[in-house]
mmCIF file of C-alpha atoms in Angstrom:
data_model
loop_
_atom_site.group_PDB
_atom_site.id
_atom_site.type_symbol
_atom_site.label_atom_id
_atom_site.label_comp_id
_atom_site.label_asym_id
_atom_site.label_seq_id
_atom_site.Cartn_x
_atom_site.Cartn_y
_atom_site.Cartn_z
ATOM 1 C CA MET J 1 100.961 97.468 126.418
ATOM 2 C CA PRO J 2 102.379 97.840 129.854
ATOM 3 C CA VAL J 3 104.766 100.750 130.225
ATOM 4 C CA PHE J 4 107.523 100.223 132.775
ATOM 5 C CA ARG J 5 109.724 103.088 135.070
ATOM 6 C CA TYR J 6 112.953 102.043 136.075
ATOM 7 C CA ARG J 7 114.837 103.686 138.264
ATOM 8 C CA SER J 8 117.990 103.286 136.590
ATOM 9 C CA VAL J 9 119.560 102.530 133.506
ATOM 10 C CA THR J 10 121.525 99.248 134.788
ATOM 11 C CA ASP J 11 117.306 97.968 135.964
ATOM 12 C CA MET J 12 116.442 97.932 132.120
ATOM 13 C CA PRO J 13 116.362 94.787 130.119
ATOM 14 C CA PRO J 14 118.927 93.886 127.567
ATOM 15 C CA PRO J 15 117.888 95.409 124.523
ATOM 16 C CA TRP J 16 116.804 92.777 121.952
ATOM 17 C CA THR J 17 119.282 92.735 119.081
ATOM 18 C CA ASP J 18 122.741 93.804 119.132
ATOM 19 C CA PRO J 19 123.342 97.929 118.562
ATOM 20 C CA ALA J 20 126.531 96.939 116.711
ATOM 21 C CA ASP J 21 124.665 94.715 114.083
ATOM 22 C CA PRO J 22 125.437 95.846 110.677
ATOM 23 C CA ARG J 23 121.640 94.791 109.962
ATOM 24 C CA ASN J 24 120.098 97.056 111.803
ATOM 25 C CA LEU J 25 120.535 99.794 109.139
ATOM 26 C CA GLN J 26 118.529 97.542 106.890
ATOM 27 C CA LEU J 27 115.686 97.028 109.283
ATOM 28 C CA VAL J 28 115.162 101.039 109.614
ATOM 29 C CA SER J 29 115.434 101.069 105.559
ATOM 30 C CA GLU J 30 112.635 98.540 105.749
ATOM 31 C CA MET J 31 110.914 100.048 108.413
ATOM 32 C CA LEU J 32 110.501 103.576 106.336
ATOM 33 C CA ARG J 33 109.411 101.676 103.148
ATOM 34 C CA PHE J 34 106.640 100.340 105.029
ATOM 35 C CA TYR J 35 105.669 103.405 106.583
ATOM 36 C CA ARG J 36 106.161 105.615 102.872
ATOM 37 C CA ARG J 37 103.617 102.713 101.182
ATOM 38 C CA TYR J 38 101.455 103.066 103.905
ATOM 39 C CA SER J 39 100.991 106.388 105.171
ATOM 40 C CA ALA J 40 98.888 109.548 103.172
ATOM 41 C CA THR J 41 99.408 109.623 99.273
ATOM 42 C CA PRO J 42 100.407 112.177 96.964
ATOM 43 C CA ASP J 43 97.129 112.978 95.696
ATOM 44 C CA LEU J 44 95.490 114.208 99.446
ATOM 45 C CA PRO J 45 96.511 116.834 101.070
ATOM 46 C CA ARG J 46 97.966 116.845 104.364
ATOM 47 C CA GLY J 47 96.610 118.606 107.692
ATOM 48 C CA VAL J 48 92.674 118.293 108.966
ATOM 49 C CA ARG J 49 90.176 118.741 106.879
ATOM 50 C CA ARG J 50 86.163 119.575 108.181
ATOM 51 C CA PHE J 51 83.306 118.232 105.938
ATOM 52 C CA ARG J 52 79.322 119.396 106.902
ATOM 53 C CA THR J 53 78.184 116.411 106.222
ATOM 54 C CA ILE J 54 79.363 112.797 106.331
ATOM 55 C CA GLU J 55 77.815 112.634 102.191
ATOM 56 C CA ALA J 56 80.498 115.489 101.960
ATOM 57 C CA LEU J 57 83.190 113.457 103.399
ATOM 58 C CA ASN J 58 82.746 110.233 101.105
ATOM 59 C CA GLU J 59 83.002 112.668 98.499
ATOM 60 C CA ALA J 60 85.556 114.514 99.113
ATOM 61 C CA ARG J 61 87.314 110.483 99.601
ATOM 62 C CA GLY J 62 86.163 109.563 96.237
ATOM 63 C CA ASP J 63 84.816 106.321 97.643
ATOM 64 C CA PRO J 64 82.550 104.852 94.728
ATOM 65 C CA TYR J 65 80.773 102.299 97.219
ATOM 66 C CA ARG J 66 80.079 105.326 99.727
ATOM 67 C CA ARG J 67 78.096 107.716 97.649
#
């Protein structure tokens, strides 16, 4: 995806939706619901974990197809 730099706000294209549209709040709510559904599950701790072997990683994931 290309990155565009603008010298001023007047050079920018108009927003793709009207900022005063009342449906904007509903769209944000749907995006947050999607994010919560597909982000880290509560049974997994947050952060970075290190494993010495691939086998230890697969064991920690609990994936029955990779044991």
